[in-house]
Amino acid sequence: MSVHKYLLSGSSLKVATMAAVDRLSASLPNSFEEGREEGLLELVRHELTIAMTGALYGPENPYDDPEIEASWRDFVPGISHLLYSPFPSLTARKALRARSRVIDAFRKYFETGGHLQAFPMIPEMYEINKSHGLASEEAAKMEMATSLAMLSSGAVTAFWLMFHILSNPDIAETIREELCAVAKDESASDMATPRTKVLDLNGIKDTCPTLMAMLNETLRHHSTVINIKQVQHDTTLAGQYSLRKNGIVMIPGQSIHHNTNIWGPSANDFDHRRFLTAEHKKNLSNTTAFRPFGAGATMCPGRHFSTSVILSLVAMVVLQYEVEPQQGQWIAPTKRNADLWNAMPKPDWDIDVKLTKRIEEKDIEWKFVWGDGAVKISS
């Protein structure tokens, strides 16, 4: 329950998000440098990994080590083999070695007290593990689950969101206008160059409807989350489906998110205006219609943290950079080889992009903040 306690709402959620935004703001100029050419998924994966893990694990964050970050990237593609293969030592050898390196880094992290400087959730979880008899080695293994929850879907979600925004110049420009409308000019004088503009990202969920609509449509259109429920007593659904007590019900998210009875005849299409209408906005609070984060007791407790950091990254990029595909046009990758275990299907290939600073922004110095900074975590 530590995750629910610290990341579901309140001042602790604000502290974690603020730390992640600070890391993004500091890291982005180095990663998104003028003229850089790289895969879009790789770019956003790196930024979100450093920002989100740094916000939780603190100044001794194991993922700040490029070798550990790379080891995590090597581990994830082998998860399917680790789950389903009868001989993972043969079929997922690279992933097993990578996992061992990450676990060893976390073992050292705990043994040297790195967790004592971290977000309060981390030392509390460590103490809970110790109270159940887990040694540092076993506690380190538990962080693989924490990391997977934090990192498995975020970068893929950000990739698809940025793809849909950047491939439609009109949408990108609308989002820039919404963001600029709520930014504050804090230049020293009217003649100051460069101009200093401050954007409080804490409010963009309320003040940037197009960006939020794009995020929600990205989640609806792409999410492949599967909810699993246990039947509590014998029951019959819709007068024709008999469910036995203790049976297992699997609910594929796609069958709900692409249901024409809920979303209309365009349910299978990506519609960037869908969540700008009152008709579909009401579905956001209805978990029988919209459930990219699950539902009920198993709903993802880190969803507010994750979506806030994703939106912050996208806002920073869209405001400051032109991102163009190297092949000349935006072509949506297929998702046929996506992992079954991941709630967001990764693309079958990355999109190589070229980054340039937007001409309109070359005389502007952007500062990105999250709230006023005056916050204290209540225990």
XYZ file of C-alpha atoms in Angstrom:
379
model
C 0.000 0.000 0.000
C 3.055 2.318 0.133
C 2.635 3.177 -3.550
C -1.009 4.165 -3.011
C -0.033 6.212 0.022
C 2.639 8.238 -1.754
C 1.700 8.420 -5.443
C -2.080 8.382 -5.614
C -2.652 11.987 -4.517
C -1.615 14.762 -2.155
C 1.622 16.528 -1.311
C 3.830 13.463 -1.763
C 2.633 13.045 -5.354
C 3.446 16.698 -5.951
C 6.963 16.279 -4.544
C 7.669 13.268 -6.771
C 6.311 14.987 -9.877
C 8.223 18.179 -9.107
C 11.469 16.220 -8.837
C 10.816 14.458 -12.148
C 10.020 17.745 -13.919
C 13.208 19.308 -12.544
C 15.195 16.393 -13.930
C 13.497 16.639 -17.310
C 14.133 20.370 -17.486
C 17.828 19.881 -16.710
C 18.354 16.875 -18.977
C 16.388 17.812 -22.082
C 18.787 20.451 -23.489
C 21.596 17.873 -23.428
C 19.592 15.081 -25.062
C 17.602 17.184 -27.546
C 20.579 19.077 -28.911
C 20.498 20.939 -32.217
C 20.838 18.668 -35.223
C 20.754 15.420 -33.273
C 19.506 12.382 -35.165
C 18.179 9.412 -33.212
C 15.179 7.170 -32.719
C 12.177 8.902 -31.170
C 11.433 5.990 -28.838
C 15.034 5.884 -27.630
C 15.002 9.624 -26.929
C 11.822 9.591 -24.860
C 12.756 6.333 -23.120
C 16.027 7.826 -21.889
C 14.415 11.056 -20.687
C 11.609 9.311 -18.816
C 13.929 6.707 -17.304
C 16.273 9.313 -15.854
C 13.458 11.618 -14.714
C 11.111 9.096 -13.124
C 13.684 6.852 -11.473
C 15.659 9.857 -10.277
C 12.557 11.364 -8.699
C 11.959 8.204 -6.655
C 15.420 6.756 -6.020
C 17.082 10.091 -5.288
C 20.670 11.293 -5.825
C 22.105 7.759 -5.656
C 19.714 6.509 -8.354
C 21.218 3.342 -9.889
C 19.841 4.291 -13.307
C 22.026 7.396 -13.420
C 24.790 4.940 -14.318
C 24.619 4.572 -18.137
C 25.602 0.904 -17.819
C 22.615 0.173 -15.570
C 20.251 2.123 -17.815
C 21.557 0.096 -20.772
C 21.188 -3.125 -18.772
C 17.534 -2.315 -18.169
C 17.034 -1.843 -21.915
C 18.650 -5.247 -22.484
C 16.468 -6.885 -19.839
C 13.027 -5.779 -21.045
C 13.008 -7.528 -24.477
C 13.704 -10.843 -22.756
C 10.776 -10.703 -20.344
C 8.523 -12.750 -22.623
C 11.090 -15.553 -22.698
C 11.496 -15.368 -18.925
C 7.727 -15.682 -18.543
C 6.910 -18.309 -21.141
C 10.028 -20.186 -22.207
C 10.864 -23.522 -20.539
C 14.594 -22.795 -21.008
C 15.145 -19.077 -20.255
C 18.831 -19.674 -19.527
C 19.165 -20.466 -23.235
C 16.551 -18.224 -24.853
C 16.978 -15.162 -22.618
C 20.631 -15.304 -21.620
C 21.248 -11.632 -22.422
C 18.205 -10.575 -20.395
C 19.245 -12.717 -17.424
C 22.716 -11.196 -17.366
C 21.263 -7.710 -17.654
C 18.833 -8.409 -14.821
C 21.703 -9.571 -12.615
C 23.570 -6.306 -13.225
C 20.526 -4.215 -12.296
C 19.857 -6.285 -9.163
C 23.495 -5.975 -8.109
C 23.299 -2.194 -8.524
C 20.239 -2.064 -6.270
C 21.895 -4.335 -3.722
C 24.776 -1.844 -3.470
C 22.250 1.009 -3.387
C 20.564 -0.412 -0.286
C 23.744 -1.573 1.432
C 25.336 1.885 1.121
C 22.191 3.666 2.314
C 21.283 5.260 -1.004
C 17.606 4.681 -0.248
C 17.857 6.928 2.820
C 18.128 9.949 0.486
C 15.294 8.799 -1.751
C 11.607 9.637 -2.030
C 10.002 8.366 1.232
C 8.160 5.562 -0.538
C 11.438 3.764 -1.316
C 12.849 3.436 2.227
C 9.387 2.536 3.524
C 9.071 -0.279 0.998
C 12.575 -1.444 1.903
C 11.685 -1.581 5.603
C 8.509 -3.515 4.801
C 10.578 -6.026 2.843
C 13.045 -6.333 5.721
C 10.205 -6.868 8.193
C 9.199 -9.894 6.134
C 12.702 -11.328 6.370
C 14.110 -10.206 3.030
C 17.848 -9.556 2.871
C 19.317 -6.722 0.775
C 19.752 -9.095 -2.174
C 16.065 -10.037 -2.114
C 14.965 -6.431 -1.567
C 17.037 -5.489 -4.605
C 15.143 -8.061 -6.661
C 11.867 -6.455 -5.591
C 12.986 -3.227 -7.266
C 12.819 -4.992 -10.615
C 9.040 -5.037 -10.137
C 9.020 -1.379 -9.067
C 11.100 -0.433 -12.098
C 8.903 -2.449 -14.432
C 5.761 -0.742 -13.146
C 7.418 2.645 -13.570
C 9.129 2.183 -16.922
C 7.363 -0.483 -18.970
C 4.535 1.595 -20.468
C 5.516 5.242 -20.003
C 8.027 5.575 -22.822
C 5.801 3.682 -25.259
C 2.852 5.914 -24.355
C 5.007 9.020 -24.848
C 6.216 7.681 -28.198
C 2.702 7.153 -29.566
C 1.478 10.465 -28.142
C 4.349 12.375 -29.752
C 3.880 10.493 -33.019
C 0.231 11.531 -33.251
C 1.030 15.147 -32.338
C 4.137 15.652 -34.461
C 2.657 13.971 -37.535
C -0.161 16.542 -37.565
C 1.286 20.102 -37.737
C -2.093 21.711 -37.038
C -2.488 19.781 -33.781
C 1.086 20.565 -32.763
C 0.483 24.267 -33.352
C -2.799 24.220 -31.406
C -1.036 22.618 -28.442
C 1.753 25.222 -28.606
C -0.850 27.981 -28.548
C -2.566 26.455 -25.513
C 0.742 26.130 -23.666
C 1.922 29.639 -24.545
C -1.404 31.085 -23.405
C -0.753 30.000 -19.811
C 2.993 30.747 -19.745
C 4.223 33.806 -17.850
C 6.765 36.291 -19.168
C 9.248 36.900 -16.362
C 11.871 38.775 -18.361
C 13.889 41.335 -16.439
C 12.614 44.115 -18.721
C 10.622 44.673 -21.894
C 13.883 44.934 -23.833
C 15.548 41.862 -22.305
C 17.015 39.276 -24.681
C 16.462 36.399 -24.486
C 12.958 36.602 -23.098
C 12.342 34.482 -20.002
C 9.097 32.532 -20.006
C 7.902 30.282 -17.203
C 5.425 27.452 -17.697
C 3.849 25.822 -14.651
C 3.193 22.313 -15.896
C 1.016 21.545 -12.881
C -1.969 23.133 -14.599
C -1.755 21.799 -18.137
C -4.283 19.020 -17.541
C -6.871 21.759 -17.007
C -5.618 24.475 -19.364
C -4.498 22.478 -22.411
C -7.561 20.516 -23.574
C -6.075 19.450 -26.906
C -2.990 17.914 -25.291
C -5.152 16.068 -22.758
C -7.521 14.873 -25.475
C -4.548 13.553 -27.436
C -3.219 11.683 -24.399
C -6.580 10.082 -23.646
C -7.129 9.088 -27.264
C -3.613 7.631 -27.385
C -4.410 5.530 -24.320
C -7.794 4.462 -25.695
C -6.560 3.650 -29.174
C -3.337 1.819 -28.302
C -3.761 0.301 -24.838
C -3.840 -3.502 -24.722
C -4.241 -3.770 -20.962
C -5.868 -6.976 -19.705
C -7.760 -6.891 -16.407
C -8.033 -10.125 -14.451
C -10.777 -10.656 -11.881
C -11.748 -13.570 -9.645
C -15.427 -14.484 -9.465
C -16.609 -14.130 -5.859
C -19.812 -16.154 -6.189
C -21.811 -18.007 -8.833
C -23.478 -15.510 -11.103
C -25.000 -15.077 -14.544
C -24.236 -12.080 -16.752
C -26.660 -10.714 -19.336
C -28.825 -13.775 -18.803
C -26.482 -16.012 -20.790
C -22.975 -16.165 -19.300
C -22.615 -18.417 -16.240
C -19.608 -17.676 -14.036
C -18.601 -20.050 -11.260
C -17.251 -18.979 -7.879
C -13.431 -18.724 -7.837
C -13.335 -18.678 -11.623
C -11.053 -16.232 -13.430
C -12.380 -13.586 -15.812
C -9.997 -11.878 -18.233
C -11.141 -8.543 -19.652
C -9.172 -7.385 -22.732
C -9.039 -3.607 -22.764
C -9.085 -3.427 -26.549
C -12.492 -5.103 -26.742
C -13.840 -2.253 -24.604
C -11.836 0.616 -26.080
C -12.791 -0.378 -29.631
C -16.433 -1.162 -28.900
C -18.650 0.728 -31.342
C -21.562 0.653 -28.881
C -19.465 2.812 -26.541
C -17.307 4.876 -28.886
C -19.395 5.027 -32.025
C -18.650 3.905 -35.599
C -15.143 5.417 -35.495
C -14.084 3.295 -32.502
C -11.254 1.657 -34.459
C -9.877 4.983 -35.693
C -7.606 7.468 -33.953
C -9.654 10.653 -33.565
C -7.759 13.524 -31.952
C -11.028 15.413 -31.365
C -12.797 12.521 -29.625
C -12.182 13.686 -26.064
C -12.930 17.303 -26.857
C -16.624 16.403 -27.014
C -18.848 16.166 -23.950
C -20.251 12.867 -25.235
C -16.932 11.061 -24.854
C -15.460 13.110 -22.008
C -17.968 11.498 -19.669
C -16.450 8.094 -20.468
C -13.163 9.097 -18.817
C -14.649 8.523 -15.369
C -16.427 5.333 -16.412
C -14.113 2.339 -15.992
C -16.514 0.105 -17.906
C -15.704 2.236 -20.965
C -12.192 3.630 -20.395
C -9.713 1.513 -18.461
C -6.105 1.917 -19.704
C -4.958 1.852 -16.064
C -7.156 -1.050 -15.023
C -10.108 -0.700 -12.676
C -11.178 -1.254 -9.098
C -8.639 -2.371 -6.512
C -6.048 -3.141 -9.186
C -6.125 0.283 -10.852
C -2.581 1.591 -11.326
C -1.708 3.771 -8.292
C 1.081 5.537 -10.181
C -1.091 6.722 -13.061
C -1.153 10.389 -11.983
C 2.627 10.505 -11.558
C 3.271 8.777 -14.863
C 0.842 10.811 -16.975
C 2.022 14.092 -15.444
C 5.645 13.341 -16.305
C 4.723 12.182 -19.815
C 2.690 15.338 -20.456
C 5.520 17.480 -19.097
C 8.041 15.885 -21.450
C 5.756 16.264 -24.451
C 5.032 19.908 -23.600
C 8.747 20.708 -23.309
C 9.532 19.081 -26.651
C 6.601 20.461 -28.643
C 7.243 24.001 -27.405
C 10.959 24.115 -28.086
C 11.773 21.775 -30.968
C 10.954 20.838 -34.502
C 11.052 17.054 -34.714
C 11.148 15.735 -38.274
C 11.307 12.122 -39.486
C 14.543 11.422 -41.339
C 12.704 9.487 -44.047
C 10.686 12.595 -44.888
C 7.234 11.563 -43.737
C 5.593 10.195 -40.623
C 4.621 6.554 -41.101
C 2.971 4.721 -38.215
C 4.916 1.585 -37.238
C 3.068 -1.688 -36.931
C 2.607 -3.367 -33.535
C 2.453 -7.022 -34.543
C 5.440 -8.051 -32.410
C 4.420 -6.183 -29.258
C 4.837 -7.966 -25.921
C 1.655 -9.523 -24.536
C 2.579 -8.574 -20.963
C 2.853 -4.841 -21.634
C -0.250 -2.654 -21.334
C 1.022 -0.414 -24.159
C 2.228 -2.123 -27.351
C 5.655 -0.969 -28.440
C 6.203 -0.188 -32.135
C 7.839 -2.838 -34.295
C 10.453 -0.266 -35.264
C 11.619 3.099 -34.014
C 11.260 6.286 -36.060
C 14.560 8.059 -36.704
C 14.087 11.793 -36.240
C 16.123 14.978 -36.568
C 15.879 17.688 -33.933
C 16.173 21.418 -34.510
C 15.413 24.305 -32.206
C 12.260 26.108 -33.304
C 13.106 29.467 -34.886
C 10.394 31.158 -32.815
C 12.034 29.932 -29.606
C 15.660 30.909 -30.231
C 15.209 34.212 -28.407
C 13.248 32.651 -25.550
C 14.602 30.957 -22.458
C 12.007 28.560 -21.115
C 11.774 27.596 -17.466
C 9.539 24.694 -16.523
C 8.210 24.287 -12.993
C 5.637 22.192 -11.165
C 3.620 24.293 -8.744
C 5.127 26.886 -6.439
C 7.648 24.516 -4.881
C 6.359 25.091 -1.352
C 5.283 21.614 -0.349
C 5.895 19.244 2.521
C 5.217 15.533 2.575
C 2.828 14.599 5.322
C 3.436 11.219 6.887
